[in-house]
mmCIF file of C-alpha atoms and ligand atoms in Angstrom:
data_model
loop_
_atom_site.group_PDB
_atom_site.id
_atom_site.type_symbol
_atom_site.label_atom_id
_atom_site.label_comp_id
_atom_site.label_asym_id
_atom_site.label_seq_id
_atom_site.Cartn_x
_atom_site.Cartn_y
_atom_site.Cartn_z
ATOM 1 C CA UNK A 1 -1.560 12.222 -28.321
ATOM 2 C CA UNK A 2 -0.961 12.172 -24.580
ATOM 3 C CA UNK A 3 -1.562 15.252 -23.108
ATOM 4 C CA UNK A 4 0.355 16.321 -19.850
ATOM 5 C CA UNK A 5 -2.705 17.145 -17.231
ATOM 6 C CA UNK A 6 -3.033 19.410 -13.807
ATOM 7 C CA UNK A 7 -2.621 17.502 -11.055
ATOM 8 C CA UNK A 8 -4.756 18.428 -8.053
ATOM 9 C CA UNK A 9 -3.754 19.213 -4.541
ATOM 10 C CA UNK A 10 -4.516 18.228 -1.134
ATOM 11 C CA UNK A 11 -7.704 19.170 -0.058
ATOM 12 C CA UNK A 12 -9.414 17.627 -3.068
ATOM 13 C CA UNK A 13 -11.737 15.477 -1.686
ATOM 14 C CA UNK A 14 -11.047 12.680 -4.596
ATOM 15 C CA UNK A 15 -7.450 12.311 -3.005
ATOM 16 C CA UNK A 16 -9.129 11.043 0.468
ATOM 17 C CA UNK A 17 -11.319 8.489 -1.722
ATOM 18 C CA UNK A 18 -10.490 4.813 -2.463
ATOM 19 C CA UNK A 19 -9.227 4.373 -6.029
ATOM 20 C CA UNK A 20 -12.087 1.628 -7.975
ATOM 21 C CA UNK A 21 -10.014 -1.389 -9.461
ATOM 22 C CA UNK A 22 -9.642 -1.175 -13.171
ATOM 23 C CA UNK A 23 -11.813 -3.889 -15.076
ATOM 24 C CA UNK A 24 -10.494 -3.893 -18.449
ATOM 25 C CA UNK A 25 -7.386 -2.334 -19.236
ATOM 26 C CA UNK A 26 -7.452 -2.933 -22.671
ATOM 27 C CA UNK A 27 -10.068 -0.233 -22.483
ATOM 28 C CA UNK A 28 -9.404 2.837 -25.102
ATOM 29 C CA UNK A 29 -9.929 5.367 -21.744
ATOM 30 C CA UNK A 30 -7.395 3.241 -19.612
ATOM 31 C CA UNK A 31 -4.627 2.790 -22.124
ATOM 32 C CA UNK A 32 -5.321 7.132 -22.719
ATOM 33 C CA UNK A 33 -5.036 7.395 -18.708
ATOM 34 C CA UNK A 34 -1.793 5.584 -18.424
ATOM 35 C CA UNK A 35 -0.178 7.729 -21.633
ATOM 36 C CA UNK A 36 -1.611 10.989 -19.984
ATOM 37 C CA UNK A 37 -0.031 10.117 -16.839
ATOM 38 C CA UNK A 38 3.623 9.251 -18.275
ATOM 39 C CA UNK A 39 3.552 12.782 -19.867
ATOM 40 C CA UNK A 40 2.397 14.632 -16.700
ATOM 41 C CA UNK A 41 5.170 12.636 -14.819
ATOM 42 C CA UNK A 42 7.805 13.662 -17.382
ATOM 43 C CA UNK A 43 6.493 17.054 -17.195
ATOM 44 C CA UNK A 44 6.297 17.432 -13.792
ATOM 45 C CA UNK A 45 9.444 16.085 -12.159
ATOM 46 C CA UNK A 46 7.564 13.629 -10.772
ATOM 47 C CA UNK A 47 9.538 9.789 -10.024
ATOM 48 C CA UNK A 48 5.783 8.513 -9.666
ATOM 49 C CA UNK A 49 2.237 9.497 -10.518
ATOM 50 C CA UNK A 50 -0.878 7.724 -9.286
ATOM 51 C CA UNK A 51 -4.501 8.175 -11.040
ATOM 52 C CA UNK A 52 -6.294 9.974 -8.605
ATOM 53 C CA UNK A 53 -3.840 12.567 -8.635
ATOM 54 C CA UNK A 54 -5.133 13.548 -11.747
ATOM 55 C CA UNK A 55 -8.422 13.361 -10.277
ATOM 56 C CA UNK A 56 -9.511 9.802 -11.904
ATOM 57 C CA UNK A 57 -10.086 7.637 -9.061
ATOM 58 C CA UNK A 58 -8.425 4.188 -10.634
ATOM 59 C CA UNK A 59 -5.893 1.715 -9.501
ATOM 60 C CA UNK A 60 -3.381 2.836 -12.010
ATOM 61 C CA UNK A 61 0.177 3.915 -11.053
ATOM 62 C CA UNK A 62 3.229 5.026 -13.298
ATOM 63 C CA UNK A 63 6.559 4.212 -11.428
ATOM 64 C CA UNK A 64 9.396 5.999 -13.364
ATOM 65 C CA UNK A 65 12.524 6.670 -11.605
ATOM 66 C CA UNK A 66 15.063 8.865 -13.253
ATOM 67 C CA UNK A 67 17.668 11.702 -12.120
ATOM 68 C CA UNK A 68 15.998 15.197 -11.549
ATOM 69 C CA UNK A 69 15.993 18.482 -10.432
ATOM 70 C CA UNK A 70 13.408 17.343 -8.078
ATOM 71 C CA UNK A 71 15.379 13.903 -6.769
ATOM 72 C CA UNK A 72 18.742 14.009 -8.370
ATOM 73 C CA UNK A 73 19.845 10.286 -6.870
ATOM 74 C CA UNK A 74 17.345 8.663 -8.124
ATOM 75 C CA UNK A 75 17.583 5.290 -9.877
ATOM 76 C CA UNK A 76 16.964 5.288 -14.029
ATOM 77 C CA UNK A 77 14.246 3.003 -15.062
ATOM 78 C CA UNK A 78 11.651 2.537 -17.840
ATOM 79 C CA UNK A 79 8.055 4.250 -16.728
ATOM 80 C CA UNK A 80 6.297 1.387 -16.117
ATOM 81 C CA UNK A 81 2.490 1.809 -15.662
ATOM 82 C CA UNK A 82 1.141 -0.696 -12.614
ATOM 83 C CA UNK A 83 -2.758 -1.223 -12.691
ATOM 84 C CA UNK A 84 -4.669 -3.147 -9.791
ATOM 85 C CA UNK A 85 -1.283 -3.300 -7.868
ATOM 86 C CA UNK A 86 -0.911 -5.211 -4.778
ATOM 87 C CA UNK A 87 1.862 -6.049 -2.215
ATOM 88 C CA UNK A 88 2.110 -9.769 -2.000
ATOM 89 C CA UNK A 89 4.837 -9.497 0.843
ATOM 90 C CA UNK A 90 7.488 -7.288 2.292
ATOM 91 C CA UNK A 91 10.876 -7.129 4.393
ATOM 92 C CA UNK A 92 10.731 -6.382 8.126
ATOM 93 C CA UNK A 93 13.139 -3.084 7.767
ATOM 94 C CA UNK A 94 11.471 -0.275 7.748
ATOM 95 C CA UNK A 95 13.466 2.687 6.510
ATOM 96 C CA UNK A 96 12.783 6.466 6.949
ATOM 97 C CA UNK A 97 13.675 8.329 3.141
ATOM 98 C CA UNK A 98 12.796 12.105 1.795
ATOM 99 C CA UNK A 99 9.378 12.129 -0.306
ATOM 100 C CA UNK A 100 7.575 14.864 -1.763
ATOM 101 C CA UNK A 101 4.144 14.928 -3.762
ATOM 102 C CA UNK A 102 2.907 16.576 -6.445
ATOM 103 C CA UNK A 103 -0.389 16.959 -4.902
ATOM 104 C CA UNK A 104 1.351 18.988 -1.247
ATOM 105 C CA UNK A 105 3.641 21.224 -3.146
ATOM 106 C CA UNK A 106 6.668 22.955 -1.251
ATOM 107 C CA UNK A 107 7.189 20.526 1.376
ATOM 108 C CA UNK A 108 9.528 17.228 1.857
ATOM 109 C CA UNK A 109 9.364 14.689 4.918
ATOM 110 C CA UNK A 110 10.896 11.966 6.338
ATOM 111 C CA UNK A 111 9.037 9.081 5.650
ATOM 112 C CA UNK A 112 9.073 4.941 7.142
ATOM 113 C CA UNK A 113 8.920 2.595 4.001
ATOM 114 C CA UNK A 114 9.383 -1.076 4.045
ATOM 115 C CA UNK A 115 13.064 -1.424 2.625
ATOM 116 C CA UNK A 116 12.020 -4.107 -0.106
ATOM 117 C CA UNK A 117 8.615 -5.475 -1.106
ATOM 118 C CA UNK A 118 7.320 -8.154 -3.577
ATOM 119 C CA UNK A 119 4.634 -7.000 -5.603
ATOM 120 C CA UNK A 120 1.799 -8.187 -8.452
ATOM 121 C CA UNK A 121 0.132 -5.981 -11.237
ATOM 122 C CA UNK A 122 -1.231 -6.286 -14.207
ATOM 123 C CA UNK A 123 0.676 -4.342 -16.783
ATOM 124 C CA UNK A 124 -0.404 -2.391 -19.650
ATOM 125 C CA UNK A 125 -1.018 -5.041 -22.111
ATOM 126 C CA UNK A 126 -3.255 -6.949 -19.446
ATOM 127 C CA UNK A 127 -0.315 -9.273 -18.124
ATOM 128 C CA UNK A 128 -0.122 -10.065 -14.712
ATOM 129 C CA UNK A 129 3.676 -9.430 -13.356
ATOM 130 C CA UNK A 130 5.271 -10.242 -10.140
ATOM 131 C CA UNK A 131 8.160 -7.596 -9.005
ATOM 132 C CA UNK A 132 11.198 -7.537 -5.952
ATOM 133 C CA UNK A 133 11.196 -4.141 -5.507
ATOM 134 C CA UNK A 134 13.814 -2.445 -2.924
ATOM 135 C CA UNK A 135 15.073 0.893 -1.922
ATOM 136 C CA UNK A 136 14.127 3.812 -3.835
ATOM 137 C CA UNK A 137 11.605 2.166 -5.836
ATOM 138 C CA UNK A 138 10.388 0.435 -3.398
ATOM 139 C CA UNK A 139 9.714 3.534 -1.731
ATOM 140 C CA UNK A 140 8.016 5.134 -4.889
ATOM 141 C CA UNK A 141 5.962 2.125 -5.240
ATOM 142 C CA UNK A 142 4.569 2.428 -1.720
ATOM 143 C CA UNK A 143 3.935 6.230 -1.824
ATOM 144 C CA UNK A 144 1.737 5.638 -4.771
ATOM 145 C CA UNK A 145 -0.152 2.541 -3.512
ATOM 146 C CA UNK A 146 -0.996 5.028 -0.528
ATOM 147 C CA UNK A 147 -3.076 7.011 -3.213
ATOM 148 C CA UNK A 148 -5.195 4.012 -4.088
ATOM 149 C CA UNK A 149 -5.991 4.021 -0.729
ATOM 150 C CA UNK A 150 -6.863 7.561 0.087
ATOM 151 C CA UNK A 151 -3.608 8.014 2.171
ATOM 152 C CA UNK A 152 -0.634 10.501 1.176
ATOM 153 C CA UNK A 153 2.778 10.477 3.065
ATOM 154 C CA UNK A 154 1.774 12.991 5.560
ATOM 155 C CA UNK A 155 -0.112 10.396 7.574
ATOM 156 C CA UNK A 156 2.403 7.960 7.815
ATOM 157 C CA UNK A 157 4.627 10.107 9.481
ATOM 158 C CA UNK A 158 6.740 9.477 12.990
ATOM 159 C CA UNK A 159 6.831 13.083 13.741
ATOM 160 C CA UNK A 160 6.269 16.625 12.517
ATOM 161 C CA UNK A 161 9.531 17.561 13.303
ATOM 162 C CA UNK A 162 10.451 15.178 9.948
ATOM 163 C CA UNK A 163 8.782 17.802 7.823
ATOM 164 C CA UNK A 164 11.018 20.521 6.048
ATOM 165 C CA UNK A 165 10.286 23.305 3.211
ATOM 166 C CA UNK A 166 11.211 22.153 -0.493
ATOM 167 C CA UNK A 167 13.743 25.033 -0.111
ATOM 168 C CA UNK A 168 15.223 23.567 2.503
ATOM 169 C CA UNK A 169 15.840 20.247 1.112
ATOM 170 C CA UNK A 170 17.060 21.881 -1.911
ATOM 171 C CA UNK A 171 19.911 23.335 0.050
ATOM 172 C CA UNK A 172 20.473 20.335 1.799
ATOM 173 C CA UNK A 173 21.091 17.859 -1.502
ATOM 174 C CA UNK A 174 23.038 20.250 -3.130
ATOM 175 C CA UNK A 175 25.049 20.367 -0.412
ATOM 176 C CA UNK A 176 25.069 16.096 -0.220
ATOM 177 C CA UNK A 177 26.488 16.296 -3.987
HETATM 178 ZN ZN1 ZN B 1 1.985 11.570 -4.033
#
């Protein structure tokens, strides 16, 4: 049964560490990772979840758009786990968009994303797939590579002045609707 976990929070060293690439993801503990991290996705609102944010330092990412109370414009889509992800290339428009994490609660910021991006992974059943990814999920994939990498989307930001409160942005999109 996959079990919904806590996800941990900035400051937690294992979200400044680089993510180890996933040998065999056939492996009983992987395919138990990936269903773990669909349910604490579902559970938590989330539009993406990467592995160390459940403190388990592996290349594996769910992507899973869908409307919520925490992004309400989001695109539906399947959750699709991506394991030893890479971006293969990517489109010279750079776009600023509102993120959050699960890991910095309480805050949303403005952050630059490549518009679209062409991606590889090896899915769940140990296929290697090549994606065009643009937009939103584009965006989602990008914030979650940044885990892998010890990075989160406070240090890709322009400014601090693109920072706001999640109760601000609240108020702002349910004004936008
Ligand atoms: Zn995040």
């Amino acid at each position: 049964m996959a079990e919904p976990l806590s996800v941990i929070q900035l400051g937690n060293p294992i979200l400044r560490q680089k993510a180890a690439t996933v040998e065999n993801v056939q492996d009983e503990k992987i395919q138990r990772l990936i269903d773990n991290l669909i349910a604490t996705a579902l559970e938590t609102n989330g539009v993406g979840i990467a592995a160390p944010q459940i403190g388990q330092s592996y290349q594996v990412m769910i992507v899973a758009s869908r409307p919520n109370p925490r992004y309400p414009h989001a695109p539906q889509m399947e959750p699709t786990a991506m394991i030893n992800p890479k971006i293969i290339a990517s489109t010279t428009e750079v776009v600023k968009g509102w993120e959050g994490c699960l890991s910095i609660p309480g805050i949303r910021a403005l952050v630059p994303r490549y518009q679209g991006i062409e991606i590889e992974y090896t899915d769940r059943n140990g296929k290697l797939q090549k994606r065009v990814l643009t937009d939103f999920v584009a965006r989602i994939f990008q914030h979650e590579y940044d885990h892998f990498e010890g990075l989160v989307f406070l240090d890709r930001l322009e400014s601090s002045l693109d920072i706001i409160t999640e109760q601000e942005y609240q108020k702002m999109i349910v004004k936008k609707s």
